[in-house]
Each structure stands twice: as C-alpha cells, then as structure tokens.
GROMACS .gro file of C-alpha atoms in nm:
model
  261
    1MET     CA    1  -0.070   4.518   0.434
    2GLU     CA    2  -0.298   4.262   0.593
    3HIS     CA    3  -0.436   4.325   0.938
    4PRO     CA    4  -0.565   4.057   1.174
    5GLU     CA    5  -0.923   4.098   1.276
    6THR     CA    6  -0.989   4.165   1.641
    7ASN     CA    7  -1.119   3.858   1.823
    8THR     CA    8  -1.336   3.886   2.132
    9HIS     CA    9  -1.338   3.578   2.354
   10ASP     CA   10  -1.647   3.496   2.556
   11SER     CA   11  -1.542   3.343   2.887
   12HIS     CA   12  -1.871   3.154   2.899
   13LEU     CA   13  -1.800   2.962   2.580
   14THR     CA   14  -1.728   2.593   2.630
   15ALA     CA   15  -1.368   2.505   2.557
   16VAL     CA   16  -1.322   2.333   2.222
   17ALA     CA   17  -1.220   1.967   2.255
   18LEU     CA   18  -0.926   1.947   2.016
   19GLN     CA   19  -0.866   1.622   1.834
   20ARG     CA   20  -0.622   1.480   1.580
   21ILE     CA   21  -0.813   1.639   1.291
   22HIS     CA   22  -0.748   1.984   1.437
   23ALA     CA   23  -0.372   1.929   1.449
   24ARG     CA   24  -0.381   1.799   1.092
   25ARG     CA   25  -0.564   2.109   0.973
   26LEU     CA   26  -0.321   2.337   1.154
   27ARG     CA   27  -0.030   2.167   0.977
   28GLU     CA   28  -0.205   2.207   0.642
   29VAL     CA   29  -0.266   2.577   0.702
   30TYR     CA   30   0.091   2.630   0.822
   31ARG     CA   31   0.227   2.480   0.498
   32SER     CA   32  -0.018   2.660   0.268
   33ALA     CA   33  -0.116   3.010   0.163
   34GLY     CA   34  -0.392   3.002   0.422
   35TRP     CA   35  -0.703   3.003   0.207
   36PRO     CA   36  -1.002   2.943   0.437
   37CYS     CA   37  -1.205   2.622   0.421
   38GLN     CA   38  -1.495   2.773   0.617
   39ASP     CA   39  -1.594   2.443   0.777
   40VAL     CA   40  -1.657   2.332   1.135
   41VAL     CA   41  -1.293   2.239   1.199
   42GLU     CA   42  -1.180   2.587   1.100
   43ILE     CA   43  -1.450   2.746   1.316
   44GLU     CA   44  -1.333   2.548   1.618
   45LEU     CA   45  -0.970   2.640   1.558
   46LEU     CA   46  -1.065   3.006   1.529
   47ALA     CA   47  -1.268   2.984   1.849
   48ALA     CA   48  -0.974   2.821   2.029
   49GLY     CA   49  -0.742   3.100   1.919
   50LEU     CA   50  -0.514   2.867   1.723
   51LEU     CA   51  -0.606   3.032   1.393
   52GLU     CA   52  -0.671   3.396   1.314
   53ARG     CA   53  -0.840   3.563   1.019
   54LEU     CA   54  -0.657   3.814   0.804
   55VAL     CA   55  -0.828   4.052   0.561
   56SER     CA   56  -0.621   4.211   0.287
   57PRO     CA   57  -0.690   4.564   0.153
   58SER     CA   58  -0.852   4.399  -0.149
   59GLY     CA   59  -1.103   4.230   0.081
   60HIS     CA   60  -0.971   3.875   0.043
   61GLU     CA   61  -0.971   3.670   0.360
   62ARG     CA   62  -0.699   3.432   0.474
   63VAL     CA   63  -0.629   3.234   0.789
   64ARG     CA   64  -0.297   3.211   0.971
   65VAL     CA   65  -0.167   2.992   1.252
   66THR     CA   66  -0.127   3.198   1.568
   67ASP     CA   67   0.157   3.171   1.819
   68ALA     CA   68  -0.072   2.957   2.034
   69GLY     CA   69  -0.131   2.735   1.730
   70ILE     CA   70   0.244   2.696   1.678
   71LYS     CA   71   0.285   2.586   2.040
   72TYR     CA   72  -0.004   2.341   2.002
   73LEU     CA   73   0.157   2.192   1.689
   74ALA     CA   74   0.489   2.153   1.870
   75CYS     CA   75   0.320   1.973   2.160
   76ALA     CA   76   0.123   1.753   1.920
   77ALA     CA   77   0.442   1.658   1.735
   78GLN     CA   78   0.614   1.569   2.062
   79ASN     CA   79   0.319   1.356   2.173
   80ASN     CA   80   0.316   1.180   1.835
   81ARG     CA   81   0.682   1.091   1.876
   82LYS     CA   82   0.616   0.952   2.224
   83VAL     CA   83   0.323   0.743   2.099
   84PHE     CA   84   0.525   0.620   1.801
   85SER     CA   85   0.814   0.523   2.026
   86ALA     CA   86   0.580   0.339   2.264
   87HIS     CA   87   0.412   0.165   1.971
   88GLU     CA   88   0.740   0.053   1.815
   89ALA     CA   89   0.868  -0.072   2.152
   90LEU     CA   90   0.556  -0.285   2.203
   91VAL     CA   91   0.572  -0.413   1.845
   92ASP     CA   92   0.929  -0.528   1.904
   93GLN     CA   93   0.834  -0.689   2.237
   94VAL     CA   94   0.556  -0.892   2.074
   95ALA     CA   95   0.782  -0.989   1.784
   96ARG     CA   96   1.054  -1.112   2.017
   97THR     CA   97   0.799  -1.307   2.222
   98MET     CA   98   0.671  -1.483   1.910
   99ALA     CA   99   1.028  -1.565   1.806
  100ARG     CA  100   1.103  -1.714   2.148
  101ASP     CA  101   0.802  -1.938   2.094
  102GLY     CA  102   0.973  -2.079   1.786
  103ARG     CA  103   0.798  -1.873   1.520
  104LEU     CA  104   0.930  -1.679   1.221
  105VAL     CA  105   0.833  -1.314   1.263
  106TRP     CA  106   0.793  -1.017   1.029
  107LYS     CA  107   0.714  -0.658   1.121
  108GLY     CA  108   0.538  -0.405   0.898
  109LEU     CA  109   0.474  -0.634   0.601
  110SER     CA  110   0.258  -0.493   0.320
  111LEU     CA  111   0.029  -0.775   0.215
  112ARG     CA  112  -0.246  -0.799  -0.046
  113VAL     CA  113  -0.547  -1.001   0.065
  114PHE     CA  114  -0.863  -1.090  -0.125
  115LEU     CA  115  -1.182  -1.042   0.074
  116PRO     CA  116  -1.451  -1.286  -0.042
  117PRO     CA  117  -1.796  -1.154  -0.137
  118VAL     CA  118  -2.050  -1.108   0.142
  119GLY     CA  119  -2.413  -1.119   0.037
  120THR     CA  120  -2.460  -0.871  -0.245
  121THR     CA  121  -2.122  -0.707  -0.180
  122PRO     CA  122  -1.867  -0.829  -0.435
  123GLY     CA  123  -1.526  -0.953  -0.332
  124LYS     CA  124  -1.232  -0.714  -0.345
  125TRP     CA  125  -0.859  -0.690  -0.286
  126LYS     CA  126  -0.738  -0.519   0.030
  127MET     CA  127  -0.389  -0.399   0.118
  128CYS     CA  128  -0.306  -0.451   0.484
  129LYS     CA  129   0.001  -0.396   0.698
  130PRO     CA  130  -0.008  -0.600   1.020
  131ASP     CA  131   0.221  -0.480   1.295
  132VAL     CA  132   0.344  -0.834   1.358
  133PHE     CA  133   0.294  -1.135   1.131
  134SER     CA  134   0.431  -1.474   1.227
  135ILE     CA  135   0.422  -1.837   1.118
  136ARG     CA  136   0.543  -2.160   1.273
  137ASN     CA  137   0.889  -2.277   1.175
  138SER     CA  138   0.758  -2.569   0.970
  139SER     CA  139   0.810  -2.707   0.622
  140VAL     CA  140   0.449  -2.830   0.603
  141ALA     CA  141   0.216  -2.563   0.462
  142THR     CA  142  -0.085  -2.671   0.668
  143TYR     CA  143   0.116  -2.652   0.993
  144LEU     CA  144   0.224  -2.289   0.955
  145GLU     CA  145  -0.059  -2.141   1.166
  146PRO     CA  146  -0.020  -1.777   1.057
  147VAL     CA  147  -0.099  -1.524   1.330
  148VAL     CA  148  -0.150  -1.148   1.313
  149HIS     CA  149  -0.085  -0.916   1.609
  150GLU     CA  150  -0.216  -0.561   1.590
  151ILE     CA  151  -0.054  -0.328   1.843
  152LYS     CA  152  -0.241  -0.034   1.995
  153VAL     CA  153  -0.106   0.210   2.254
  154SER     CA  154  -0.361   0.488   2.194
  155ARG     CA  155  -0.730   0.452   2.272
  156ALA     CA  156  -0.827   0.691   1.992
  157ASP     CA  157  -0.622   0.485   1.746
  158LEU     CA  158  -0.785   0.163   1.869
  159LEU     CA  159  -1.141   0.295   1.842
  160GLY     CA  160  -1.073   0.424   1.492
  161ASP     CA  161  -0.925   0.087   1.393
  162LEU     CA  162  -1.221  -0.109   1.528
  163LYS     CA  163  -1.451   0.082   1.294
  164ARG     CA  164  -1.259  -0.053   0.993
  165ALA     CA  165  -1.424  -0.391   0.946
  166ASP     CA  166  -1.248  -0.451   0.612
  167LYS     CA  167  -0.907  -0.422   0.775
  168ARG     CA  168  -1.001  -0.665   1.050
  169ASN     CA  169  -1.153  -0.910   0.801
  170ALA     CA  170  -0.832  -0.897   0.598
  171TYR     CA  171  -0.630  -0.985   0.907
  172LEU     CA  172  -0.866  -1.269   0.992
  173ASP     CA  173  -0.849  -1.403   0.637
  174LEU     CA  174  -0.472  -1.374   0.639
  175GLY     CA  175  -0.404  -1.535   0.975
  176GLY     CA  176  -0.540  -1.831   1.161
  177GLN     CA  177  -0.568  -1.598   1.459
  178CYS     CA  178  -0.585  -1.222   1.503
  179TRP     CA  179  -0.482  -1.058   1.830
  180TYR     CA  180  -0.508  -0.703   1.959
  181VAL     CA  181  -0.224  -0.616   2.195
  182LEU     CA  182  -0.320  -0.317   2.409
  183GLY     CA  183  -0.091  -0.080   2.591
  184CYS     CA  184  -0.171   0.128   2.899
  185ASP     CA  185  -0.247   0.495   2.944
  186ALA     CA  186  -0.050   0.745   3.152
  187LYS     CA  187  -0.217   0.614   3.469
  188GLY     CA  188  -0.115   0.257   3.396
  189ARG     CA  189  -0.465   0.143   3.296
  190PRO     CA  190  -0.529  -0.062   2.978
  191ILE     CA  191  -0.653   0.163   2.699
  192ALA     CA  192  -0.962  -0.056   2.651
  193LYS     CA  193  -1.154  -0.348   2.796
  194SER     CA  194  -1.160  -0.683   2.623
  195GLU     CA  195  -1.536  -0.646   2.567
  196GLU     CA  196  -1.467  -0.353   2.335
  197VAL     CA  197  -1.268  -0.573   2.097
  198PRO     CA  198  -1.474  -0.792   1.858
  199PRO     CA  199  -1.506  -1.152   1.983
  200GLU     CA  200  -1.340  -1.295   1.673
  201CYS     CA  201  -1.010  -1.143   1.791
  202GLY     CA  202  -0.795  -1.229   2.090
  203VAL     CA  203  -0.679  -0.970   2.343
  204MET     CA  204  -0.348  -0.927   2.523
  205VAL     CA  205  -0.247  -0.638   2.749
  206CYS     CA  206   0.102  -0.513   2.818
  207GLU     CA  207   0.128  -0.414   3.184
  208ASN     CA  208   0.456  -0.346   3.363
  209ASN     CA  209   0.644  -0.454   3.049
  210ALA     CA  210   0.481  -0.798   3.061
  211LEU     CA  211   0.229  -0.940   2.814
  212THR     CA  212  -0.085  -1.075   2.980
  213LEU     CA  213  -0.336  -1.292   2.797
  214VAL     CA  214  -0.687  -1.157   2.853
  215ARG     CA  215  -0.890  -1.347   2.593
  216VAL     CA  216  -0.781  -1.627   2.363
  217ALA     CA  217  -0.827  -1.568   1.992
  218PRO     CA  218  -1.057  -1.824   1.828
  219ARG     CA  219  -0.862  -2.065   1.611
  220ARG     CA  220  -0.977  -2.056   1.251
  221PRO     CA  221  -0.954  -2.350   1.009
  222ALA     CA  222  -0.600  -2.383   0.876
  223LYS     CA  223  -0.548  -2.307   0.509
  224GLU     CA  224  -0.246  -2.257   0.290
  225LEU     CA  225  -0.104  -1.909   0.255
  226PRO     CA  226  -0.188  -1.737  -0.075
  227PHE     CA  227   0.088  -1.719  -0.334
  228ALA     CA  228   0.102  -1.338  -0.305
  229VAL     CA  229   0.179  -1.370   0.067
  230TRP     CA  230   0.458  -1.618  -0.002
  231ILE     CA  231   0.612  -1.372  -0.249
  232ALA     CA  232   0.594  -1.093   0.012
  233LEU     CA  233   0.759  -1.318   0.273
  234ALA     CA  234   1.029  -1.418   0.025
  235LYS     CA  235   1.111  -1.053  -0.046
  236ALA     CA  236   1.120  -0.953   0.321
  237MET     CA  237   1.367  -1.046   0.591
  238PRO     CA  238   1.222  -1.186   0.916
  239SER     CA  239   1.273  -0.936   1.196
  240HIS     CA  240   1.335  -1.214   1.448
  241THR     CA  241   1.391  -1.588   1.420
  242THR     CA  242   1.429  -1.868   1.669
  243SER     CA  243   1.807  -1.860   1.618
  244ASP     CA  244   1.813  -1.523   1.796
  245PHE     CA  245   1.706  -1.687   2.122
  246VAL     CA  246   1.765  -2.064   2.100
  247GLU     CA  247   2.113  -2.209   2.138
  248GLY     CA  248   2.192  -2.398   1.822
  249GLY     CA  249   1.968  -2.181   1.606
  250ASP     CA  250   1.672  -2.299   1.405
  251GLN     CA  251   1.822  -2.647   1.377
  252ALA     CA  252   1.784  -2.690   1.753
  253LEU     CA  253   1.413  -2.742   1.698
  254LEU     CA  254   1.487  -3.054   1.497
  255GLY     CA  255   1.624  -3.233   1.803
  256ASP     CA  256   1.936  -3.440   1.859
  257GLU     CA  257   2.027  -3.653   1.561
  258ASN     CA  258   2.123  -3.940   1.795
  259GLN     CA  259   1.768  -3.946   1.931
  260ARG     CA  260   1.606  -4.002   1.593
  261PRO     CA  261   1.426  -4.335   1.555
   0.00000   0.00000   0.00000
C-alpha cells in the first residue's frame, strides 16, 4: 500500500501564484498514473498543496491530485466556461455589427495563409482561425475589403496572443484591416490599453454591451483574396448576412430598380 508523505507547510512561504499551466498540469496528472515530472510546475503544485507525493513499498514515487487540487480544477473549469461564454457572446456581437454594416460575416474560419519571407527568414504557410472574418457584399474582387476581428475577454489570453507575431502577420496579410476587440474585467475596466496593442492593428472596446472605437486600424492596400481563402469561404456558411437585418435582404443594397439611370 502506498502512503502519502507528510508535508510540513511553512507559514512564511510566499503563496504560489497559480496560472493556467498549473491547472493544465493538474488535469494531466488526474488523467494519468501520476509519474512525477520533477520540474518547477510540479514543485509549485506540491508547495501549494494541490499535489501530494506517494511512495510505494518498492520505493517508486508518484504524485496524486489532492482534495484541494480537485476543488481548484473544478473552479478553473467553471471559470473557463464563463470566459468561453463571454468570448462567444462578444464574437457574436461583433459579427452581427459587421452584418448590419452590410458585410458578409464568418466566424471561426480555418484559413491557410502564406507569410512572405522577411530578410533571411524564408516564407512559410500559416494556419489561422480569426474569430470574425468579413468582406463587403460586392461582386468586384478589389472592393471586398476583408477585415479580421480578434476578440479578447481575458488579459492573459491577450498578452499571450500579442507575443505571437506570426499569427498577427497572418491576419494582416489576410485582411485589409485587423482589429482587436477587448472586453472588460470583473470591475468593468478594459482588459488592456490601446497602447499595448501593436499600432498596425485597430482597437475597439466593449463597454456596457456597446462597441466603442478606440483606435482606427490602418487601411492596407487592397488585394485580391487568395484562391485558398475563396475555397474556404465557399465551403463555409456565413454566420450572418445583411438579409438578417435589412428589409428586402441582400438585394436591398442594390437600390430601387425604378431609380436606376
């Protein structure tokens, strides 16, 4: 029979600041046989009392999620669901706003974009999945003005995303404009300042369920959408179209036939 080792907690130790990586490790341990990794993350979880060490009679050591760890995982899962719900709600709000402006809108598209070479770095293909992708309702390729909106309701998620230059460059190459739409924290404050977002991207903030423009996204030279993007759009169904909000549907944008010259 395995017996848990006795842990002595020093009240003077600084509390461990738990992050997303700690919850991920706890889930991995909970689903596994508990073989120790013996890294810093495991040390911090042991110090926080969320993991405990077990030593078998044969001398082999394992780790196990404690009752406190189970409670922490349950709270983390609940928080993840809240964040996901808030994210999806803001994604839908932005998509509906773009559709009201007369654009065709897609959510969660998986697109393949080629990043051109930079200096000595060769070009490469990059898969990206913009939260909201929209184009103008036009039959002229150069008038489409593709736009990408990236939605962020968590500051940690935003800061991690801003470190991924390849992802941002893919969005910029894909769309004529790239916007970051920021939610607010529990105190009603925006999760970031506009200065924290790279200047090549625009910034909008959702406050009191209303989208506020903070900084306009620079308009990039218009170019035709790549063939691979057209194929992806053809396979997917727009999440919202102008017909959802304009009386007369998409044809209403064409104007009254009697008014044609």
